[in-house]
Amino acid sequence: MTSDTTNVSLDNLVSLCKRRGFIFQTADIYGGMNGFYDFSHLGVLLKENLRQAWKDSLYNEQGEIVFMEGAVVGPEAMWIASGHVQNFHDPMVDCMACKHRFRADHIDLAKGCPHCGKSAWTEVRTFNMMFKTEVGAAQAHASVGYLRPETAQSIFVNFKNIYSTARVKIPFGVAQIGKAFRNEITPRQFLFRMREFEQMEMEWFCAPQDSVQAFEFWCKKRLAFYDAIGIDMSKIRMRAHEKDELSHYSQQTNDVEYLFPFGWRELEGIAHRGNYDLSQHSKHSGKDLSVFDEATQTSYVPEVVECSVGSDRLLLTVLFDNYREDVVENEPRTYFAFKPHIAPIKAAFLPLVKKLEEPARALFNEVKKSIPQIQFDVPGSIGKRYRRQDEIGTPYCFTYDFDSETNGTVTVRNRDTTAQERIALDQVVHYLHDKLKK
Ligand code: GAP
């Protein structure tokens, strides 16, 4: 077994994801689009399991969590108030010899162009990463909008709406899963840096005097999430931002980092945003976004602790972290060791031979009533079918054979150990439900 998954090649992972139907490059029949990806059946199921695990992980005893879904386009005034029009920049530089463009902070300019080796740089310019668009058909009346570069702002501008309708008390959290867009100068490393991606963000609104404790609380809780979804915790670390790294809105930020094959990189950001966002939106919109504290009979603007992770970057992490290679019956095998509740397909049902398809399918249909994420797989030798299921990370394969007809049992094969046991047909549903418990 590969014990060190930091050596997994990105190319192998990308081709497995394509070959087995997890992820495709957007419009690949037209040559693809840099920084954009489409998710196919297995990718969709895997992502949905991660979203669900993330939602579950937010519940806590300190306050309510409520959900929202905002529009992806927001008016210019909102992005001026948030500081994104003025501050959401990356430094960009072009090589005048080969015309390649780079993030100036990602390369050593003194060493020359990483593509052609020449030292013919343009000035370093700042580049705003927001996608700008015109809203409205008649050009004269069109207004400027931006695709959101983070989902968080939809939460801040809705703070008062939610606070006054959701029957919540401070502290509470508003969580959102949705698309974000950044015109990254150099999208790279597959799902790591994309131009269209999904974020899972939770903004925790609390009283100013409780914000430091809340920041620590959420840092701990977020680490527990990665453990619960089965990430190798020796590849997770928490790193505090230096003062000069902090985003324009942040008082303190801790990144949860994962050891990718290309090094330690940010997976999630946990930020103490103070009351920056609510104060800015209050100032620019003219609306009062403070709350009234009955106990002290005073008003205050809540402070915010934010937990923000990209769904796609998390999916990439889970793919890398669970990628395994070993040798079974003298043949090399590749598999994903996903935890059962994260695996896109929970079990496969395989008739040993075509002749047994009907009773095997009856068992499959019975299980499907309560566990829909299962597959029925008929063509190919049993060994080939096991390998196919291993490659997509299916934790259990149930094989219906001739003994099943006579003694009412099936074999169940464990993906990780490849060990097999026989269980009664009427125990299969219970067996699987038990294994799917978190
Ligand atoms: N609201 C705070 C915020 O957006 P961020 O650190 O810029 O903070 C949060 O982004 C998370 O979103 C990152 O930790 C990462 O998981 C994900 N993310 C950011 N940019 C991304 C990109 N270009 N492609 C994929 N995921 C990205």
Tab-separated table of N, CA and C in Angstrom, residues 1-145:
chain	number	residue	atom	x	y	z
A	1	MET	N	0.845	-1.192	0.000
A	1	MET	CA	0.000	0.000	0.000
A	1	MET	C	0.883	1.245	0.000
A	2	THR	N	0.494	2.292	-0.753
A	2	THR	CA	1.275	3.532	-0.686
A	2	THR	C	0.983	4.152	0.667
A	3	SER	N	2.028	4.255	1.506
A	3	SER	CA	1.778	4.861	2.807
A	3	SER	C	1.881	6.369	2.678
A	4	ASP	N	2.655	6.835	1.676
A	4	ASP	CA	2.867	8.267	1.557
A	4	ASP	C	2.117	8.828	0.360
A	5	THR	N	0.911	9.333	0.634
A	5	THR	CA	0.107	9.828	-0.488
A	5	THR	C	0.554	11.220	-0.937
A	6	THR	N	1.601	11.787	-0.266
A	6	THR	CA	2.114	13.075	-0.761
A	6	THR	C	2.820	12.883	-2.097
A	7	ASN	N	3.093	11.597	-2.470
A	7	ASN	CA	3.783	11.354	-3.740
A	7	ASN	C	2.840	11.086	-4.908
A	8	VAL	N	1.529	11.133	-4.652
A	8	VAL	CA	0.578	10.845	-5.725
A	8	VAL	C	0.763	11.871	-6.831
A	9	SER	N	0.860	11.375	-8.061
A	9	SER	CA	1.067	12.351	-9.131
A	9	SER	C	-0.275	12.990	-9.510
A	10	LEU	N	-0.217	14.304	-9.715
A	10	LEU	CA	-1.431	15.040	-10.067
A	10	LEU	C	-1.991	14.493	-11.382
A	11	ASP	N	-1.088	14.152	-12.331
A	11	ASP	CA	-1.540	13.634	-13.628
A	11	ASP	C	-2.319	12.329	-13.473
A	12	ASN	N	-1.817	11.425	-12.586
A	12	ASN	CA	-2.527	10.159	-12.363
A	12	ASN	C	-3.921	10.408	-11.808
A	13	LEU	N	-3.987	11.358	-10.879
A	13	LEU	CA	-5.277	11.651	-10.253
A	13	LEU	C	-6.250	12.243	-11.271
A	14	VAL	N	-5.758	13.187	-12.062
A	14	VAL	CA	-6.617	13.833	-13.072
A	14	VAL	C	-7.131	12.782	-14.061
A	15	SER	N	-6.244	11.861	-14.472
A	15	SER	CA	-6.702	10.902	-15.486
A	15	SER	C	-7.644	9.868	-14.877
A	16	LEU	N	-7.423	9.497	-13.625
A	16	LEU	CA	-8.386	8.582	-12.980
A	16	LEU	C	-9.752	9.254	-12.849
A	17	CYS	N	-9.755	10.533	-12.476
A	17	CYS	CA	-11.024	11.251	-12.311
A	17	CYS	C	-11.786	11.334	-13.635
A	18	LYS	N	-11.042	11.448	-14.723
A	18	LYS	CA	-11.690	11.513	-16.035
A	18	LYS	C	-12.157	10.106	-16.454
A	19	ARG	N	-11.251	9.126	-16.315
A	19	ARG	CA	-11.531	7.760	-16.785
A	19	ARG	C	-12.743	7.158	-16.087
A	20	ARG	N	-12.890	7.450	-14.803
A	20	ARG	CA	-13.987	6.835	-14.056
A	20	ARG	C	-15.213	7.738	-13.918
A	21	GLY	N	-15.138	8.937	-14.471
A	21	GLY	CA	-16.342	9.780	-14.485
A	21	GLY	C	-16.575	10.559	-13.207
A	22	PHE	N	-15.514	11.136	-12.639
A	22	PHE	CA	-15.688	12.062	-11.515
A	22	PHE	C	-15.734	13.505	-12.036
A	23	ILE	N	-14.695	13.870	-12.814
A	23	ILE	CA	-14.511	15.282	-13.184
A	23	ILE	C	-13.983	15.391	-14.621
A	24	PHE	N	-14.553	16.315	-15.387
A	24	PHE	CA	-14.072	16.585	-16.747
A	24	PHE	C	-13.703	18.061	-16.855
A	25	GLN	N	-12.796	18.372	-17.781
A	25	GLN	CA	-12.529	19.783	-18.038
A	25	GLN	C	-13.727	20.384	-18.761
A	26	THR	N	-14.091	21.595	-18.414
A	26	THR	CA	-15.250	22.235	-19.035
A	26	THR	C	-15.049	22.346	-20.552
A	27	ALA	N	-16.054	21.926	-21.302
A	27	ALA	CA	-16.041	22.025	-22.771
A	27	ALA	C	-14.783	21.406	-23.362
A	28	ASP	N	-14.406	20.212	-22.884
A	28	ASP	CA	-13.128	19.648	-23.346
A	28	ASP	C	-13.146	19.306	-24.836
A	29	ILE	N	-14.345	19.105	-25.419
A	29	ILE	CA	-14.354	18.830	-26.862
A	29	ILE	C	-13.965	20.078	-27.660
A	30	TYR	N	-13.976	21.240	-26.992
A	30	TYR	CA	-13.501	22.478	-27.641
A	30	TYR	C	-12.116	22.883	-27.143
A	31	GLY	N	-11.429	21.939	-26.492
A	31	GLY	CA	-10.078	22.250	-26.010
A	31	GLY	C	-10.028	22.679	-24.556
A	32	GLY	N	-11.191	22.716	-23.890
A	32	GLY	CA	-11.222	23.038	-22.466
A	32	GLY	C	-11.097	24.524	-22.204
A	33	MET	N	-11.266	24.880	-20.938
A	33	MET	CA	-11.154	26.288	-20.518
A	33	MET	C	-10.359	26.264	-19.233
A	34	ASN	N	-9.269	27.020	-19.213
A	34	ASN	CA	-8.377	26.977	-18.065
A	34	ASN	C	-9.080	27.460	-16.785
A	35	GLY	N	-9.086	26.613	-15.762
A	35	GLY	CA	-9.659	27.040	-14.476
A	35	GLY	C	-11.127	26.708	-14.300
A	36	PHE	N	-11.702	25.941	-15.245
A	36	PHE	CA	-13.120	25.555	-15.146
A	36	PHE	C	-13.252	24.043	-15.281
A	37	TYR	N	-14.065	23.441	-14.432
A	37	TYR	CA	-14.267	21.979	-14.469
A	37	TYR	C	-15.741	21.645	-14.330
A	38	ASP	N	-16.125	20.492	-14.927
A	38	ASP	CA	-17.485	19.975	-14.803
A	38	ASP	C	-17.434	18.699	-13.971
A	39	PHE	N	-18.468	18.484	-13.193
A	39	PHE	CA	-18.523	17.297	-12.332
A	39	PHE	C	-19.513	16.307	-12.884
A	40	SER	N	-19.071	15.060	-12.988
A	40	SER	CA	-19.959	14.021	-13.480
A	40	SER	C	-20.525	13.247	-12.280
A	41	HIS	N	-21.275	12.178	-12.592
A	41	HIS	CA	-22.058	11.481	-11.564
A	41	HIS	C	-21.298	11.244	-10.253
A	42	LEU	N	-20.125	10.609	-10.328
A	42	LEU	CA	-19.410	10.257	-9.095
A	42	LEU	C	-18.885	11.507	-8.390
A	43	GLY	N	-18.465	12.492	-9.168
A	43	GLY	CA	-18.006	13.753	-8.582
A	43	GLY	C	-19.145	14.460	-7.858
A	44	VAL	N	-20.328	14.420	-8.468
A	44	VAL	CA	-21.501	15.067	-7.858
A	44	VAL	C	-21.857	14.384	-6.538
A	45	LEU	N	-21.860	13.037	-6.557
A	45	LEU	CA	-22.222	12.305	-5.330
A	45	LEU	C	-21.208	12.558	-4.219
A	46	LEU	N	-19.926	12.542	-4.584
A	46	LEU	CA	-18.868	12.756	-3.597
A	46	LEU	C	-18.966	14.167	-3.001
A	47	LYS	N	-19.186	15.143	-3.871
A	47	LYS	CA	-19.279	16.530	-3.402
A	47	LYS	C	-20.485	16.709	-2.483
A	48	GLU	N	-21.593	16.060	-2.861
A	48	GLU	CA	-22.801	16.178	-2.048
A	48	GLU	C	-22.568	15.584	-0.656
A	49	ASN	N	-21.827	14.471	-0.581
A	49	ASN	CA	-21.530	13.874	0.730
A	49	ASN	C	-20.663	14.813	1.568
A	50	LEU	N	-19.752	15.518	0.901
A	50	LEU	CA	-18.883	16.455	1.632
A	50	LEU	C	-19.692	17.659	2.113
A	51	ARG	N	-20.611	18.123	1.256
A	51	ARG	CA	-21.472	19.244	1.684
A	51	ARG	C	-22.273	18.846	2.926
A	52	GLN	N	-22.838	17.629	2.873
A	52	GLN	CA	-23.662	17.176	3.995
A	52	GLN	C	-22.827	17.059	5.265
A	53	ALA	N	-21.611	16.497	5.118
A	53	ALA	CA	-20.729	16.356	6.290
A	53	ALA	C	-20.382	17.736	6.852
A	54	TRP	N	-20.172	18.705	5.959
A	54	TRP	CA	-19.848	20.080	6.405
A	54	TRP	C	-21.030	20.683	7.176
A	55	LYS	N	-22.241	20.528	6.596
A	55	LYS	CA	-23.428	21.077	7.279
A	55	LYS	C	-23.574	20.458	8.666
A	56	ASP	N	-23.455	19.126	8.723
A	56	ASP	CA	-23.605	18.430	10.012
A	56	ASP	C	-22.577	18.926	11.017
A	57	SER	N	-21.370	19.232	10.524
A	57	SER	CA	-20.272	19.576	11.432
A	57	SER	C	-20.466	20.949	12.090
A	58	LEU	N	-21.403	21.753	11.571
A	58	LEU	CA	-21.555	23.106	12.112
A	58	LEU	C	-22.392	23.152	13.387
A	59	TYR	N	-23.244	22.127	13.574
A	59	TYR	CA	-24.158	22.186	14.727
A	59	TYR	C	-23.359	22.189	16.018
A	60	ASN	N	-23.803	22.992	16.956
A	60	ASN	CA	-23.057	23.172	18.198
A	60	ASN	C	-24.019	23.629	19.280
A	61	GLU	N	-23.535	23.648	20.509
A	61	GLU	CA	-24.421	23.984	21.626
A	61	GLU	C	-24.388	25.461	21.978
A	62	GLN	N	-23.549	26.247	21.297
A	62	GLN	CA	-23.435	27.658	21.668
A	62	GLN	C	-24.475	28.543	20.984
A	63	GLY	N	-24.917	28.112	19.802
A	63	GLY	CA	-25.897	28.939	19.096
A	63	GLY	C	-26.426	28.234	17.857
A	64	GLU	N	-27.527	28.800	17.315
A	64	GLU	CA	-28.162	28.210	16.125
A	64	GLU	C	-27.302	28.389	14.881
A	65	ILE	N	-27.503	27.481	13.917
A	65	ILE	CA	-26.951	27.679	12.573
A	65	ILE	C	-28.150	27.728	11.626
A	66	VAL	N	-28.250	28.801	10.832
A	66	VAL	CA	-29.304	28.849	9.813
A	66	VAL	C	-28.637	28.950	8.438
A	67	PHE	N	-29.405	28.596	7.407
A	67	PHE	CA	-28.810	28.524	6.064
A	67	PHE	C	-29.415	29.574	5.134
A	68	MET	N	-28.647	29.951	4.124
A	68	MET	CA	-29.182	30.816	3.075
A	68	MET	C	-28.495	30.522	1.734
A	69	GLU	N	-29.098	31.001	0.682
A	69	GLU	CA	-28.507	30.899	-0.662
A	69	GLU	C	-28.667	32.236	-1.335
A	70	GLY	N	-27.567	32.914	-1.597
A	70	GLY	CA	-27.651	34.241	-2.203
A	70	GLY	C	-27.457	34.188	-3.710
A	71	ALA	N	-27.791	35.309	-4.377
A	71	ALA	CA	-27.553	35.422	-5.822
A	71	ALA	C	-26.047	35.499	-6.073
A	72	VAL	N	-25.607	35.044	-7.235
A	72	VAL	CA	-24.169	35.105	-7.514
A	72	VAL	C	-23.728	36.472	-8.039
A	73	VAL	N	-24.680	37.269	-8.520
A	73	VAL	CA	-24.331	38.619	-8.993
A	73	VAL	C	-24.754	39.634	-7.940
A	74	GLY	N	-23.885	40.596	-7.678
A	74	GLY	CA	-24.227	41.643	-6.718
A	74	GLY	C	-23.949	43.007	-7.324
A	75	PRO	N	-24.673	44.055	-6.871
A	75	PRO	CA	-24.492	45.398	-7.445
A	75	PRO	C	-23.135	45.992	-7.076
A	76	GLU	N	-22.670	46.903	-7.924
A	76	GLU	CA	-21.341	47.500	-7.709
A	76	GLU	C	-21.218	48.134	-6.324
A	77	ALA	N	-22.301	48.787	-5.879
A	77	ALA	CA	-22.238	49.493	-4.584
A	77	ALA	C	-21.874	48.524	-3.451
A	78	MET	N	-22.402	47.311	-3.551
A	78	MET	CA	-22.136	46.313	-2.504
A	78	MET	C	-20.649	45.926	-2.485
A	79	TRP	N	-20.050	45.832	-3.673
A	79	TRP	CA	-18.636	45.403	-3.754
A	79	TRP	C	-17.681	46.554	-3.484
A	80	ILE	N	-18.200	47.782	-3.610
A	80	ILE	CA	-17.389	48.925	-3.166
A	80	ILE	C	-17.391	48.933	-1.628
A	81	ALA	N	-18.586	48.747	-1.049
A	81	ALA	CA	-18.688	48.745	0.420
A	81	ALA	C	-17.834	47.636	1.037
A	82	SER	N	-17.821	46.479	0.417
A	82	SER	CA	-17.087	45.341	1.002
A	82	SER	C	-15.575	45.514	0.871
A	83	GLY	N	-15.170	46.440	-0.006
A	83	GLY	CA	-13.729	46.677	-0.206
A	83	GLY	C	-13.155	45.888	-1.366
A	84	HIS	N	-13.999	45.071	-2.041
A	84	HIS	CA	-13.457	44.220	-3.105
A	84	HIS	C	-13.074	44.994	-4.366
A	85	VAL	N	-13.820	46.061	-4.685
A	85	VAL	CA	-13.470	46.830	-5.888
A	85	VAL	C	-12.085	47.460	-5.710
A	86	GLN	N	-11.807	47.936	-4.492
A	86	GLN	CA	-10.528	48.612	-4.242
A	86	GLN	C	-9.393	47.639	-3.916
A	87	ASN	N	-9.719	46.514	-3.268
A	87	ASN	CA	-8.643	45.693	-2.670
A	87	ASN	C	-8.467	44.290	-3.214
A	88	PHE	N	-9.408	43.800	-4.020
A	88	PHE	CA	-9.331	42.385	-4.383
A	88	PHE	C	-8.413	42.196	-5.593
A	89	HIS	N	-7.138	42.474	-5.354
A	89	HIS	CA	-6.151	42.491	-6.435
A	89	HIS	C	-5.088	41.454	-6.213
A	90	ASP	N	-4.514	40.985	-7.302
A	90	ASP	CA	-3.274	40.213	-7.240
A	90	ASP	C	-2.251	40.912	-8.131
A	91	PRO	N	-0.951	40.819	-7.784
A	91	PRO	CA	0.066	41.432	-8.641
A	91	PRO	C	0.327	40.554	-9.865
A	92	MET	N	0.402	41.196	-11.032
A	92	MET	CA	0.511	40.439	-12.285
A	92	MET	C	1.715	40.958	-13.078
A	93	VAL	N	2.402	40.050	-13.778
A	93	VAL	CA	3.521	40.478	-14.607
A	93	VAL	C	3.512	39.635	-15.889
A	94	ASP	N	3.918	40.235	-17.014
A	94	ASP	CA	3.960	39.493	-18.282
A	94	ASP	C	5.391	39.359	-18.755
A	95	CYS	N	5.676	38.233	-19.399
A	95	CYS	CA	6.967	38.073	-20.053
A	95	CYS	C	6.794	38.618	-21.476
A	96	MET	N	7.584	39.652	-21.847
A	96	MET	CA	7.412	40.269	-23.170
A	96	MET	C	7.977	39.368	-24.271
A	97	ALA	N	8.844	38.409	-23.905
A	97	ALA	CA	9.426	37.519	-24.913
A	97	ALA	C	8.436	36.431	-25.324
A	98	CYS	N	7.866	35.696	-24.345
A	98	CYS	CA	6.993	34.568	-24.732
A	98	CYS	C	5.519	34.864	-24.493
A	99	LYS	N	5.217	36.054	-23.942
A	99	LYS	CA	3.839	36.522	-23.723
A	99	LYS	C	3.096	35.741	-22.639
A	100	HIS	N	3.803	34.951	-21.827
A	100	HIS	CA	3.126	34.275	-20.725
A	100	HIS	C	2.903	35.253	-19.566
A	101	ARG	N	1.818	35.017	-18.833
A	101	ARG	CA	1.459	35.910	-17.723
A	101	ARG	C	1.601	35.146	-16.405
A	102	PHE	N	2.063	35.830	-15.366
A	102	PHE	CA	2.301	35.175	-14.075
A	102	PHE	C	1.779	36.035	-12.932
A	103	ARG	N	1.505	35.357	-11.791
A	103	ARG	CA	1.295	36.068	-10.526
A	103	ARG	C	2.679	36.460	-10.036
A	104	ALA	N	2.926	37.768	-9.883
A	104	ALA	CA	4.279	38.233	-9.552
A	104	ALA	C	4.753	37.699	-8.204
A	105	ASP	N	3.797	37.424	-7.279
A	105	ASP	CA	4.200	36.931	-5.963
A	105	ASP	C	4.404	35.407	-5.952
A	106	HIS	N	4.195	34.739	-7.081
A	106	HIS	CA	4.390	33.282	-7.146
A	106	HIS	C	5.712	32.896	-7.811
A	107	ILE	N	6.439	33.881	-8.362
A	107	ILE	CA	7.684	33.538	-9.054
A	107	ILE	C	8.825	34.452	-8.594
A	108	ASP	N	10.051	34.029	-8.887
A	108	ASP	CA	11.213	34.858	-8.567
A	108	ASP	C	11.605	35.595	-9.848
A	109	LEU	N	11.272	36.890	-9.927
A	109	LEU	CA	11.509	37.655	-11.161
A	109	LEU	C	12.990	37.675	-11.535
A	110	ALA	N	13.853	37.661	-10.523
A	110	ALA	CA	15.300	37.744	-10.774
A	110	ALA	C	15.802	36.518	-11.541
A	111	LYS	N	15.095	35.383	-11.393
A	111	LYS	CA	15.544	34.140	-12.053
A	111	LYS	C	15.116	34.043	-13.516
A	112	GLY	N	14.348	34.998	-13.978
A	112	GLY	CA	13.889	34.954	-15.369
A	112	GLY	C	12.568	34.216	-15.515
A	113	CYS	N	12.041	34.220	-16.727
A	113	CYS	CA	10.712	33.646	-16.991
A	113	CYS	C	10.717	32.124	-16.807
A	114	PRO	N	9.805	31.565	-15.966
A	114	PRO	CA	9.777	30.110	-15.787
A	114	PRO	C	9.431	29.372	-17.081
A	115	HIS	N	8.865	30.089	-18.068
A	115	HIS	CA	8.474	29.424	-19.309
A	115	HIS	C	9.594	29.449	-20.356
A	116	CYS	N	10.197	30.666	-20.594
A	116	CYS	CA	11.204	30.747	-21.674
A	116	CYS	C	12.604	31.092	-21.168
A	117	GLY	N	12.710	31.444	-19.875
A	117	GLY	CA	14.026	31.705	-19.301
A	117	GLY	C	14.527	33.132	-19.489
A	118	LYS	N	13.853	33.928	-20.356
A	118	LYS	CA	14.333	35.305	-20.616
A	118	LYS	C	13.944	36.236	-19.459
A	119	SER	N	14.608	37.369	-19.377
A	119	SER	CA	14.254	38.369	-18.361
A	119	SER	C	13.764	39.622	-19.060
A	120	ALA	N	12.568	39.549	-19.579
A	120	ALA	CA	11.999	40.696	-20.299
A	120	ALA	C	10.621	40.984	-19.710
A	121	TRP	N	10.630	41.444	-18.457
A	121	TRP	CA	9.373	41.626	-17.737
A	121	TRP	C	8.716	42.966	-18.017
A	122	THR	N	7.396	42.986	-18.018
A	122	THR	CA	6.666	44.256	-17.970
A	122	THR	C	6.723	44.760	-16.525
A	123	GLU	N	6.188	45.946	-16.284
A	123	GLU	CA	6.005	46.418	-14.905
A	123	GLU	C	5.070	45.449	-14.196
A	124	VAL	N	5.210	45.319	-12.877
A	124	VAL	CA	4.217	44.545	-12.110
A	124	VAL	C	2.982	45.433	-11.941
A	125	ARG	N	1.824	44.954	-12.401
A	125	ARG	CA	0.580	45.724	-12.254
A	125	ARG	C	-0.365	44.984	-11.327
A	126	THR	N	-1.320	45.691	-10.750
A	126	THR	CA	-2.332	44.981	-9.957
A	126	THR	C	-3.507	44.645	-10.867
A	127	PHE	N	-4.123	43.524	-10.588
A	127	PHE	CA	-5.199	43.022	-11.434
A	127	PHE	C	-6.371	42.667	-10.529
A	128	ASN	N	-7.544	43.289	-10.771
A	128	ASN	CA	-8.707	42.966	-9.952
A	128	ASN	C	-9.318	41.655	-10.440
A	129	MET	N	-9.509	40.735	-9.497
A	129	MET	CA	-9.912	39.375	-9.877
A	129	MET	C	-11.412	39.181	-10.015
A	130	MET	N	-12.202	40.233	-9.800
A	130	MET	CA	-13.650	40.040	-9.924
A	130	MET	C	-14.081	40.050	-11.388
A	131	PHE	N	-15.035	39.200	-11.721
A	131	PHE	CA	-15.645	39.213	-13.055
A	131	PHE	C	-16.721	40.292	-13.047
A	132	LYS	N	-16.560	41.247	-13.978
A	132	LYS	CA	-17.502	42.375	-14.050
A	132	LYS	C	-18.531	42.060	-15.128
A	133	THR	N	-19.763	42.475	-14.923
A	133	THR	CA	-20.765	42.236	-15.957
A	133	THR	C	-21.747	43.407	-16.017
A	134	GLU	N	-22.427	43.503	-17.157
A	134	GLU	CA	-23.448	44.545	-17.284
A	134	GLU	C	-24.803	43.902	-17.114
A	135	VAL	N	-25.635	44.483	-16.300
A	135	VAL	CA	-26.945	43.894	-16.027
A	135	VAL	C	-28.006	44.743	-16.704
A	136	GLY	N	-28.858	44.128	-17.513
A	136	GLY	CA	-29.899	44.880	-18.233
A	136	GLY	C	-29.619	44.887	-19.714
A	137	ALA	N	-30.706	44.853	-20.530
A	137	ALA	CA	-30.545	44.705	-21.975
A	137	ALA	C	-30.136	46.008	-22.658
A	138	ALA	N	-30.726	47.137	-22.238
A	138	ALA	CA	-30.440	48.410	-22.910
A	138	ALA	C	-29.155	48.994	-22.342
A	139	GLN	N	-28.160	49.155	-23.236
A	139	GLN	CA	-26.839	49.557	-22.747
A	139	GLN	C	-26.855	50.846	-21.940
A	140	ALA	N	-27.686	51.792	-22.398
A	140	ALA	CA	-27.698	53.090	-21.719
A	140	ALA	C	-28.158	52.967	-20.267
A	141	HIS	N	-29.035	51.971	-20.019
A	141	HIS	CA	-29.577	51.845	-18.660
A	141	HIS	C	-28.933	50.707	-17.879
A	142	ALA	N	-27.949	50.022	-18.522
A	142	ALA	CA	-27.359	48.854	-17.853
A	142	ALA	C	-26.609	49.306	-16.605
A	143	SER	N	-26.645	48.465	-15.592
A	143	SER	CA	-25.867	48.802	-14.400
A	143	SER	C	-24.756	47.768	-14.245
A	144	VAL	N	-23.720	48.177	-13.538
A	144	VAL	CA	-22.568	47.281	-13.367
A	144	VAL	C	-22.836	46.327	-12.215
A	145	GLY	N	-22.560	45.050	-12.460
A	145	GLY	CA	-22.632	44.059	-11.391
A	145	GLY	C	-21.352	43.249	-11.397
